[in-house]
Amino acid sequence: MKLAEFKKAGHWPTLLAAFLYFDISFMAWVALGPLIVYIARDMNLAVNEKFTLVAIPVLAGALLRVPMGILADIIGAKRTGIIAQLVVIVATASVWHFGLTSKLAIELFGLALGVGGASFAVALPQASRWYPPQYQGVVMGIAGAGNMGVVLDTLLAPSIAEHWGWQAVFGCLLIPMLMVLAYYAFAAKDAPGERKKISLKAYGALLKDSDSRWFMFFYFITFGGFVGLANALPLYFTVQYHVSGVAAGMLVALIVAFGSGFRPVGGMIADRIGGIRSLSILFGGVVAAYLVIAFMPEGPTAPAAGGWALTELPRIAWISVLLFSIGVLALGMGNGAVFQLIPLRFRHEIGLMTGLVGCAGGIGGFFLAQTLGFAKGMTGGFGAGFLFFGALALLGFIGLAMVKVRWRTTWGAVSGARV
């Protein structure tokens, strides 16, 4: 791919604006993950309750993606994006000023943060509509790489919370939020052409297509795995390996950086070798990673009350970091591969499909966090949860083998790109 040709093919200021919008929204969406240890410190909550709290924004973001997609089709992606950013900014400013003093308050804030997660249904179609089929993998990868906002969350939020209190994290978050809103309002443009008005009936009709359901399942595994782990791993490391909140944040930042940073690479590779082949390989990697992680033993108890510092981590914790990094790398690249295929199959329904598939991915993230919390509460360990999601990834691999011939000989043959 030649950069000069790529820049001329679409509208790069909109692509950048969509990336930044999704990035900052994703930061807000997953903010509870690295901070729940601090926010709920004096609330006497069980481990499974904490996993539920960090999963609420994920579920809210998933369910809001469909109405956000409909709103973007009615009033335009840019107006929808501006409104959504303002909602999250107001909620964040309120928590920065008033704090969160109860479980109910955390749950309500999680619902508001879900609007940030729903940005997926606005930012990705907004960027995609500007570019031809041969660039869909890399464009959707770039726009979707906004999920690297979770890296900054997990890296910086615990340290800020340790030094200035967890409310200061949201005060700091407001600064880039306002900057991105200003750039987005100035630079983003809706693609030319008449917008097709979308109704809930249209979503129902699309759900009858088996291909749409396959894409939803694949993204349930890839994006659900990524965002679910991004939210759950800070708590997982503090419970399973007894590390400090700051050390857990740094470890998770390292892990999720692989998934977010390599999402565009996944799209580019899918453009070259085909999304089906790429996704099949990546599902195999996810299955292997989950299988080994499921049997990892718990780490030794830390001598200090605050948990192991980063420089003191036992070897078992570092082995776990390596395994999660491999798994999240495959999940992140899998996200890019899925969205290389979707615009080729549903070029004229990309807004609809982004909403449906994004919703499925968010539900997958909620389900993963809940499954890990449930496994811990029922069995005393997390292994059963990882085994379950490993089995889902295996089903995804089998599913690709079932549809690949039909896809390649029907819509793939006339798509103008590798499938």
Tab-separated table of C-alpha atoms in Angstrom:
chain	number	residue	atom	x	y	z
A	1	MET	CA	0.000	0.000	0.000
A	2	LYS	CA	1.395	3.401	-1.073
A	3	LEU	CA	0.849	6.152	1.488
A	4	ALA	CA	0.328	8.881	-1.115
A	5	GLU	CA	-2.401	6.883	-2.847
A	6	PHE	CA	-4.026	6.055	0.473
A	7	LYS	CA	-4.178	9.731	1.494
A	8	LYS	CA	-5.830	10.640	-1.807
A	9	ALA	CA	-8.335	7.800	-1.595
A	10	GLY	CA	-10.401	9.272	1.239
A	11	HIS	CA	-10.463	12.063	3.805
A	12	TRP	CA	-7.638	11.644	6.302
A	13	PRO	CA	-8.728	14.475	8.686
A	14	THR	CA	-11.971	12.569	9.262
A	15	LEU	CA	-10.042	9.328	9.746
A	16	LEU	CA	-7.831	11.029	12.351
A	17	ALA	CA	-10.836	12.639	14.045
A	18	ALA	CA	-12.646	9.283	14.178
A	19	PHE	CA	-9.533	7.649	15.666
A	20	LEU	CA	-9.202	10.337	18.358
A	21	TYR	CA	-12.916	10.296	19.139
A	22	PHE	CA	-12.918	6.540	19.583
A	23	ASP	CA	-9.646	6.702	21.547
A	24	ILE	CA	-10.814	9.210	24.154
A	25	SER	CA	-14.242	7.590	24.373
A	26	PHE	CA	-12.623	4.209	24.930
A	27	MET	CA	-10.484	5.720	27.699
A	28	ALA	CA	-13.630	6.839	29.493
A	29	TRP	CA	-15.454	3.583	28.764
A	30	VAL	CA	-12.898	1.360	30.533
A	31	ALA	CA	-11.872	3.819	33.259
A	32	LEU	CA	-13.547	1.824	36.029
A	33	GLY	CA	-11.348	-1.227	35.365
A	34	PRO	CA	-8.039	0.074	36.767
A	35	LEU	CA	-9.772	2.245	39.393
A	36	ILE	CA	-12.302	-0.138	40.935
A	37	VAL	CA	-9.763	-1.247	43.551
A	38	TYR	CA	-9.542	2.356	44.766
A	39	ILE	CA	-13.164	3.417	44.282
A	40	ALA	CA	-14.620	0.410	46.129
A	41	ARG	CA	-11.887	0.242	48.802
A	42	ASP	CA	-14.212	1.228	51.665
A	43	MET	CA	-17.418	-0.393	50.354
A	44	ASN	CA	-16.753	-3.973	51.526
A	45	LEU	CA	-17.661	-5.537	48.165
A	46	ALA	CA	-17.046	-9.159	47.221
A	47	VAL	CA	-14.696	-9.946	44.316
A	48	ASN	CA	-17.533	-11.028	42.026
A	49	GLU	CA	-19.387	-7.744	42.739
A	50	LYS	CA	-16.320	-5.783	41.643
A	51	PHE	CA	-16.161	-7.759	38.415
A	52	THR	CA	-19.838	-6.920	37.846
A	53	LEU	CA	-19.220	-3.196	38.368
A	54	VAL	CA	-16.386	-3.050	35.833
A	55	ALA	CA	-18.584	-4.961	33.377
A	56	ILE	CA	-21.538	-2.533	33.537
A	57	PRO	CA	-20.011	0.110	31.212
A	58	VAL	CA	-19.136	-2.655	28.754
A	59	LEU	CA	-22.716	-3.932	28.638
A	60	ALA	CA	-24.159	-0.399	28.445
A	61	GLY	CA	-21.807	0.457	25.592
A	62	ALA	CA	-22.837	-2.695	23.769
A	63	LEU	CA	-26.572	-2.062	24.074
A	64	LEU	CA	-26.257	1.621	23.129
A	65	ARG	CA	-24.391	0.911	19.894
A	66	VAL	CA	-27.545	0.096	17.951
A	67	PRO	CA	-29.467	3.278	18.896
A	68	MET	CA	-26.283	5.307	18.387
A	69	GLY	CA	-25.942	3.830	14.913
A	70	ILE	CA	-29.574	4.697	14.141
A	71	LEU	CA	-29.084	8.255	15.415
A	72	ALA	CA	-25.964	8.659	13.269
A	73	ASP	CA	-27.951	7.641	10.200
A	74	ILE	CA	-30.724	10.129	11.049
A	75	ILE	CA	-28.780	13.269	12.028
A	76	GLY	CA	-25.297	12.366	10.754
A	77	ALA	CA	-22.255	10.781	12.370
A	78	LYS	CA	-20.611	14.086	13.236
A	79	ARG	CA	-23.569	15.485	15.190
A	80	THR	CA	-24.062	12.165	16.946
A	81	GLY	CA	-20.377	12.048	17.878
A	82	ILE	CA	-20.470	15.546	19.341
A	83	ILE	CA	-23.585	14.790	21.415
A	84	ALA	CA	-22.096	11.550	22.718
A	85	GLN	CA	-18.850	13.231	23.727
A	86	LEU	CA	-20.754	15.932	25.614
A	87	VAL	CA	-22.729	13.304	27.560
A	88	VAL	CA	-19.560	11.537	28.706
A	89	ILE	CA	-17.811	14.834	29.511
A	90	VAL	CA	-20.703	15.976	31.741
A	91	ALA	CA	-20.792	12.629	33.582
A	92	THR	CA	-17.016	12.638	34.068
A	93	ALA	CA	-17.013	16.226	35.357
A	94	SER	CA	-19.779	15.337	37.807
A	95	VAL	CA	-17.818	12.404	39.261
A	96	TRP	CA	-14.651	14.501	39.413
A	97	HIS	CA	-16.508	17.069	41.517
A	98	PHE	CA	-18.910	14.954	43.608
A	99	GLY	CA	-17.224	11.520	43.689
A	100	LEU	CA	-18.897	8.092	43.952
A	101	THR	CA	-20.114	7.149	47.417
A	102	SER	CA	-22.226	4.041	46.821
A	103	LYS	CA	-22.525	0.965	44.657
A	104	LEU	CA	-25.590	2.484	42.961
A	105	ALA	CA	-23.621	5.618	42.075
A	106	ILE	CA	-20.913	3.484	40.459
A	107	GLU	CA	-23.546	1.577	38.481
A	108	LEU	CA	-25.184	4.786	37.217
A	109	PHE	CA	-21.817	6.236	36.237
A	110	GLY	CA	-21.042	2.989	34.434
A	111	LEU	CA	-24.206	3.435	32.375
A	112	ALA	CA	-23.115	6.950	31.385
A	113	LEU	CA	-19.660	5.681	30.414
A	114	GLY	CA	-21.420	3.225	28.134
A	115	VAL	CA	-22.132	6.150	25.792
A	116	GLY	CA	-18.365	6.293	25.254
A	117	GLY	CA	-18.298	2.628	24.360
A	118	ALA	CA	-21.093	3.176	21.838
A	119	SER	CA	-18.793	5.568	19.931
A	120	PHE	CA	-17.702	2.483	17.995
A	121	ALA	CA	-20.974	2.587	16.034
A	122	VAL	CA	-20.272	6.180	14.977
A	123	ALA	CA	-16.519	6.492	14.476
A	124	LEU	CA	-15.884	3.381	12.374
A	125	PRO	CA	-18.671	3.865	9.790
A	126	GLN	CA	-17.794	7.570	9.598
A	127	ALA	CA	-14.242	6.694	8.549
A	128	SER	CA	-15.161	3.663	6.436
A	129	ARG	CA	-17.583	5.499	4.134
A	130	TRP	CA	-14.767	7.694	2.812
A	131	TYR	CA	-12.621	4.820	1.452
A	132	PRO	CA	-12.847	2.211	-1.364
A	133	PRO	CA	-12.931	-1.579	-0.714
A	134	GLN	CA	-9.190	-2.246	-1.076
A	135	TYR	CA	-8.439	0.021	1.920
A	136	GLN	CA	-11.180	-1.145	4.277
A	137	GLY	CA	-8.922	-3.381	6.361
A	138	VAL	CA	-6.389	-0.683	7.162
A	139	VAL	CA	-8.993	2.099	7.540
A	140	MET	CA	-11.123	0.135	9.963
A	141	GLY	CA	-7.944	-0.952	11.727
A	142	ILE	CA	-6.763	2.641	12.159
A	143	ALA	CA	-10.135	3.941	13.322
A	144	GLY	CA	-10.585	0.926	15.595
A	145	ALA	CA	-7.080	1.319	17.030
A	146	GLY	CA	-8.593	4.068	19.124
A	147	ASN	CA	-9.042	1.289	21.654
A	148	MET	CA	-5.426	1.972	22.647
A	149	GLY	CA	-6.961	4.503	25.039
A	150	VAL	CA	-7.165	1.628	27.483
A	151	VAL	CA	-3.349	1.543	27.532
A	152	LEU	CA	-3.199	5.090	28.897
A	153	ASP	CA	-5.954	4.303	31.388
A	154	THR	CA	-4.256	1.294	32.884
A	155	LEU	CA	-0.807	2.868	32.774
A	156	LEU	CA	-1.570	6.262	34.324
A	157	ALA	CA	-4.806	5.979	36.305
A	158	PRO	CA	-3.492	3.903	39.266
A	159	SER	CA	-0.451	6.161	39.738
A	160	ILE	CA	-2.612	9.298	39.704
A	161	ALA	CA	-5.023	7.637	42.144
A	162	GLU	CA	-2.162	6.730	44.482
A	163	HIS	CA	-0.767	10.266	44.567
A	164	TRP	CA	-3.817	12.541	44.302
A	165	GLY	CA	-6.829	10.285	44.805
A	166	TRP	CA	-8.984	8.464	42.261
A	167	GLN	CA	-11.240	11.493	41.597
A	168	ALA	CA	-8.230	13.339	40.189
A	169	VAL	CA	-8.062	10.746	37.412
A	170	PHE	CA	-11.362	11.981	36.027
A	171	GLY	CA	-10.245	15.586	36.337
A	172	CYS	CA	-7.173	14.750	34.253
A	173	LEU	CA	-9.318	12.840	31.752
A	174	LEU	CA	-11.428	15.927	31.106
A	175	ILE	CA	-8.475	17.761	29.537
A	176	PRO	CA	-7.935	15.455	26.524
A	177	MET	CA	-11.701	14.974	26.262
A	178	LEU	CA	-12.259	18.671	25.643
A	179	MET	CA	-9.304	18.887	23.244
A	180	VAL	CA	-10.550	15.965	21.146
A	181	LEU	CA	-14.088	17.371	21.084
A	182	ALA	CA	-12.733	20.638	19.704
A	183	TYR	CA	-10.701	18.919	16.970
A	184	TYR	CA	-13.516	16.545	16.071
A	185	ALA	CA	-16.005	19.408	15.695
A	186	PHE	CA	-13.531	21.236	13.449
A	187	ALA	CA	-12.059	18.455	11.279
A	188	ALA	CA	-14.550	15.580	10.978
A	189	LYS	CA	-16.866	15.497	7.977
A	190	ASP	CA	-19.638	13.133	7.001
A	191	ALA	CA	-18.991	11.329	3.716
A	192	PRO	CA	-20.836	12.744	0.675
A	193	GLY	CA	-23.980	11.031	-0.499
A	194	GLU	CA	-27.477	10.665	0.837
A	195	ARG	CA	-27.791	8.992	4.214
A	196	LYS	CA	-30.007	5.946	4.239
A	197	LYS	CA	-32.478	6.177	7.120
A	198	ILE	CA	-32.285	3.080	9.288
A	199	SER	CA	-34.981	1.614	11.525
A	200	LEU	CA	-35.079	-1.161	14.086
A	201	LYS	CA	-36.948	-3.200	11.481
A	202	ALA	CA	-33.885	-2.973	9.235
A	203	TYR	CA	-31.724	-4.376	12.025
A	204	GLY	CA	-34.174	-7.241	12.425
A	205	ALA	CA	-34.070	-7.981	8.706
A	206	LEU	CA	-30.272	-7.994	8.710
A	207	LEU	CA	-30.224	-10.402	11.639
A	208	LYS	CA	-31.999	-12.940	9.454
A	209	ASP	CA	-28.874	-13.112	7.278
A	210	SER	CA	-26.652	-15.900	8.589
A	211	ASP	CA	-23.509	-13.996	7.582
A	212	SER	CA	-24.366	-11.154	9.944
A	213	ARG	CA	-24.793	-13.613	12.789
A	214	TRP	CA	-21.409	-15.207	12.031
A	215	PHE	CA	-19.715	-11.811	12.093
A	216	MET	CA	-21.395	-11.012	15.400
A	217	PHE	CA	-20.131	-14.275	16.866
A	218	PHE	CA	-16.589	-13.722	15.616
A	219	TYR	CA	-16.512	-10.211	17.069
A	220	PHE	CA	-18.081	-11.460	20.300
A	221	ILE	CA	-14.899	-13.527	20.647
A	222	THR	CA	-12.268	-11.030	19.430
A	223	PHE	CA	-13.438	-7.642	20.660
A	224	GLY	CA	-15.283	-9.175	23.588
A	225	GLY	CA	-12.070	-10.863	24.654
A	226	PHE	CA	-10.066	-7.674	24.258
A	227	VAL	CA	-12.361	-5.259	26.100
A	228	GLY	CA	-13.353	-7.846	28.691
A	229	LEU	CA	-9.727	-8.507	29.591
A	230	ALA	CA	-8.892	-4.795	29.519
A	231	ASN	CA	-11.536	-4.219	32.196
A	232	ALA	CA	-11.021	-7.385	34.222
A	233	LEU	CA	-7.238	-7.868	34.223
A	234	PRO	CA	-6.360	-5.069	36.705
A	235	LEU	CA	-8.628	-6.736	39.245
A	236	TYR	CA	-7.479	-10.203	38.150
A	237	PHE	CA	-3.806	-9.436	38.807
A	238	THR	CA	-4.516	-7.948	42.240
A	239	VAL	CA	-6.508	-11.064	43.214
A	240	GLN	CA	-4.605	-13.850	41.441
A	241	TYR	CA	-1.033	-12.599	41.917
A	242	HIS	CA	-1.486	-10.146	44.804
A	243	VAL	CA	0.162	-7.242	42.999
A	244	SER	CA	-0.324	-3.578	43.886
A	245	GLY	CA	-2.817	-1.439	42.000
A	246	VAL	CA	-0.036	0.491	40.290
A	247	ALA	CA	1.818	-2.672	39.260
A	248	ALA	CA	-1.426	-4.218	37.962
A	249	GLY	CA	-2.076	-1.120	35.872
A	250	MET	CA	1.387	-1.220	34.331
A	251	LEU	CA	1.122	-4.925	33.532
A	252	VAL	CA	-2.275	-4.522	31.890
A	253	ALA	CA	-1.068	-1.479	29.933
A	254	LEU	CA	1.720	-3.629	28.506
A	255	ILE	CA	-0.693	-6.425	27.628
A	256	VAL	CA	-3.432	-4.366	25.986
A	257	ALA	CA	-0.868	-2.323	24.041
A	258	PHE	CA	-0.323	-5.417	21.917
A	259	GLY	CA	-4.017	-5.760	21.161
A	260	SER	CA	-4.690	-2.106	20.364
A	261	GLY	CA	-1.424	-1.369	18.580
A	262	PHE	CA	-1.651	-4.399	16.309
A	263	ARG	CA	-5.294	-3.993	15.306
A	264	PRO	CA	-4.326	-2.024	12.149
A	265	VAL	CA	-1.685	-4.663	11.429
A	266	GLY	CA	-4.397	-7.290	11.610
A	267	GLY	CA	-6.393	-5.322	9.054
A	268	MET	CA	-3.401	-4.896	6.752
A	269	ILE	CA	-2.510	-8.594	6.900
A	270	ALA	CA	-6.140	-9.472	6.206
A	271	ASP	CA	-6.031	-7.168	3.153
A	272	ARG	CA	-3.021	-9.136	1.886
A	273	ILE	CA	-3.860	-12.759	2.686
A	274	GLY	CA	-7.613	-12.548	3.234
A	275	GLY	CA	-9.643	-12.067	6.389
A	276	ILE	CA	-10.712	-15.697	6.647
A	277	ARG	CA	-7.181	-17.109	6.599
A	278	SER	CA	-5.913	-14.415	8.931
A	279	LEU	CA	-8.752	-14.853	11.416
A	280	SER	CA	-8.372	-18.652	11.417
A	281	ILE	CA	-4.715	-18.378	12.426
A	282	LEU	CA	-5.510	-15.825	15.113
A	283	PHE	CA	-8.323	-17.916	16.608
A	284	GLY	CA	-5.825	-20.761	16.954
A	285	GLY	CA	-3.525	-18.470	18.947
A	286	VAL	CA	-6.381	-17.362	21.210
A	287	VAL	CA	-7.390	-20.955	21.959
A	288	ALA	CA	-3.816	-21.878	22.919
A	289	ALA	CA	-3.369	-18.814	25.144
A	290	TYR	CA	-6.667	-19.276	27.018
A	291	LEU	CA	-5.995	-23.001	27.502
A	292	VAL	CA	-2.623	-22.431	29.176
A	293	ILE	CA	-3.843	-19.464	31.242
A	294	ALA	CA	-6.731	-21.543	32.589
A	295	PHE	CA	-4.273	-23.835	34.389
A	296	MET	CA	-1.934	-21.148	35.748
A	297	PRO	CA	-1.584	-21.406	39.544
A	298	GLU	CA	-2.195	-18.545	41.938
A	299	GLY	CA	0.834	-16.467	42.874
A	300	PRO	CA	2.408	-16.229	46.346
A	301	THR	CA	1.004	-13.774	48.866
A	302	ALA	CA	2.840	-10.451	48.992
A	303	PRO	CA	4.698	-9.585	52.216
A	304	ALA	CA	3.373	-6.002	52.188
A	305	ALA	CA	-0.303	-5.110	52.578
A	306	GLY	CA	-0.322	-3.095	49.349
A	307	GLY	CA	0.754	-6.063	47.216
A	308	TRP	CA	3.819	-6.846	45.102
A	309	ALA	CA	5.551	-3.900	43.476
A	310	LEU	CA	6.492	-4.163	39.808
A	311	THR	CA	10.154	-4.868	40.590
A	312	GLU	CA	9.222	-7.608	43.077
A	313	LEU	CA	6.785	-9.637	40.975
A	314	PRO	CA	7.149	-13.430	41.229
A	315	ARG	CA	8.049	-15.341	38.063
A	316	ILE	CA	4.555	-16.824	37.721
A	317	ALA	CA	3.097	-13.331	37.286
A	318	TRP	CA	5.519	-12.514	34.445
A	319	ILE	CA	4.717	-15.811	32.717
A	320	SER	CA	1.052	-14.878	32.923
A	321	VAL	CA	1.799	-11.453	31.411
A	322	LEU	CA	3.536	-13.129	28.471
A	323	LEU	CA	0.617	-15.481	27.857
A	324	PHE	CA	-1.956	-12.703	28.071
A	325	SER	CA	0.132	-10.558	25.724
A	326	ILE	CA	0.106	-13.321	23.098
A	327	GLY	CA	-3.611	-13.859	23.512
A	328	VAL	CA	-4.539	-10.169	23.428
A	329	LEU	CA	-2.258	-9.631	20.420
A	330	ALA	CA	-4.249	-12.294	18.552
A	331	LEU	CA	-7.546	-10.803	19.734
A	332	GLY	CA	-6.582	-7.297	18.640
A	333	MET	CA	-5.434	-8.431	15.207
A	334	GLY	CA	-8.593	-10.511	14.981
A	335	ASN	CA	-10.643	-7.333	15.448
A	336	GLY	CA	-8.923	-5.854	12.411
A	337	ALA	CA	-9.457	-9.031	10.388
A	338	VAL	CA	-13.183	-9.133	11.150
A	339	PHE	CA	-13.585	-5.543	9.995
A	340	GLN	CA	-11.660	-6.223	6.820
A	341	LEU	CA	-14.429	-8.656	5.871
A	342	ILE	CA	-17.545	-6.809	7.020
A	343	PRO	CA	-17.397	-3.855	4.568
A	344	LEU	CA	-16.798	-6.299	1.714
A	345	ARG	CA	-19.919	-8.291	2.532
A	346	PHE	CA	-22.138	-5.442	3.778
A	347	ARG	CA	-20.824	-2.381	1.931
A	348	HIS	CA	-24.231	-0.683	1.835
A	349	GLU	CA	-25.189	-1.685	5.377
A	350	ILE	CA	-21.905	-0.799	7.097
A	351	GLY	CA	-23.631	1.437	9.660
A	352	LEU	CA	-26.102	-1.281	10.519
A	353	MET	CA	-23.454	-3.961	10.713
A	354	THR	CA	-21.101	-1.850	12.812
A	355	GLY	CA	-23.893	-1.358	15.319
A	356	LEU	CA	-24.858	-5.029	15.405
A	357	VAL	CA	-21.336	-6.421	15.437
A	358	GLY	CA	-20.143	-3.796	17.892
A	359	CYS	CA	-23.044	-4.625	20.172
A	360	ALA	CA	-22.102	-8.312	20.044
A	361	GLY	CA	-18.475	-7.464	20.829
A	362	GLY	CA	-19.441	-5.348	23.823
A	363	ILE	CA	-21.728	-8.075	25.145
A	364	GLY	CA	-18.802	-10.469	24.767
A	365	GLY	CA	-16.680	-8.173	26.951
A	366	PHE	CA	-19.391	-8.002	29.610
A	367	PHE	CA	-19.845	-11.751	29.445
A	368	LEU	CA	-16.128	-12.449	29.841
A	369	ALA	CA	-15.774	-10.214	32.914
A	370	GLN	CA	-18.914	-11.703	34.438
A	371	THR	CA	-17.778	-15.238	33.660
A	372	LEU	CA	-14.440	-14.674	35.384
A	373	GLY	CA	-16.172	-13.225	38.448
A	374	PHE	CA	-18.679	-16.079	38.496
A	375	ALA	CA	-15.915	-18.678	38.154
A	376	LYS	CA	-13.989	-17.117	41.032
A	377	GLY	CA	-17.067	-17.041	43.243
A	378	MET	CA	-18.146	-20.604	42.452
A	379	THR	CA	-14.823	-22.446	42.224
A	380	GLY	CA	-12.328	-20.204	43.998
A	381	GLY	CA	-10.311	-19.780	40.776
A	382	PHE	CA	-10.544	-18.251	37.306
A	383	GLY	CA	-9.670	-21.356	35.263
A	384	ALA	CA	-13.232	-22.345	34.343
A	385	GLY	CA	-13.877	-18.886	32.896
A	386	PHE	CA	-10.838	-19.021	30.625
A	387	LEU	CA	-11.637	-22.569	29.531
A	388	PHE	CA	-15.128	-21.460	28.526
A	389	PHE	CA	-13.842	-18.612	26.352
A	390	GLY	CA	-11.181	-20.870	24.896
A	391	ALA	CA	-13.974	-23.204	23.801
A	392	LEU	CA	-15.784	-20.256	22.176
A	393	ALA	CA	-12.643	-19.343	20.216
A	394	LEU	CA	-12.408	-22.960	19.070
A	395	LEU	CA	-16.010	-22.760	17.866
A	396	GLY	CA	-15.068	-19.603	15.977
A	397	PHE	CA	-12.249	-21.483	14.241
A	398	ILE	CA	-14.654	-24.272	13.278
A	399	GLY	CA	-17.220	-21.740	12.095
A	400	LEU	CA	-14.734	-20.131	9.715
A	401	ALA	CA	-13.965	-23.530	8.220
A	402	MET	CA	-17.683	-24.024	7.621
A	403	VAL	CA	-18.325	-20.724	5.792
A	404	LYS	CA	-15.062	-20.023	3.966
A	405	VAL	CA	-15.890	-21.828	0.694
A	406	ARG	CA	-19.308	-20.185	0.396
A	407	TRP	CA	-17.975	-16.731	1.255
A	408	ARG	CA	-15.109	-16.957	-1.225
A	409	THR	CA	-17.264	-18.192	-4.088
A	410	THR	CA	-20.190	-15.756	-3.592
A	411	TRP	CA	-19.759	-12.198	-2.335
A	412	GLY	CA	-16.007	-12.656	-1.871
A	413	ALA	CA	-15.521	-13.344	-5.578
A	414	VAL	CA	-16.967	-9.933	-6.547
A	415	SER	CA	-15.758	-7.873	-3.587
A	416	GLY	CA	-12.631	-6.502	-5.250
A	417	ALA	CA	-10.414	-7.615	-2.361
A	418	ARG	CA	-8.979	-10.780	-0.802
A	419	VAL	CA	-11.384	-12.772	1.321
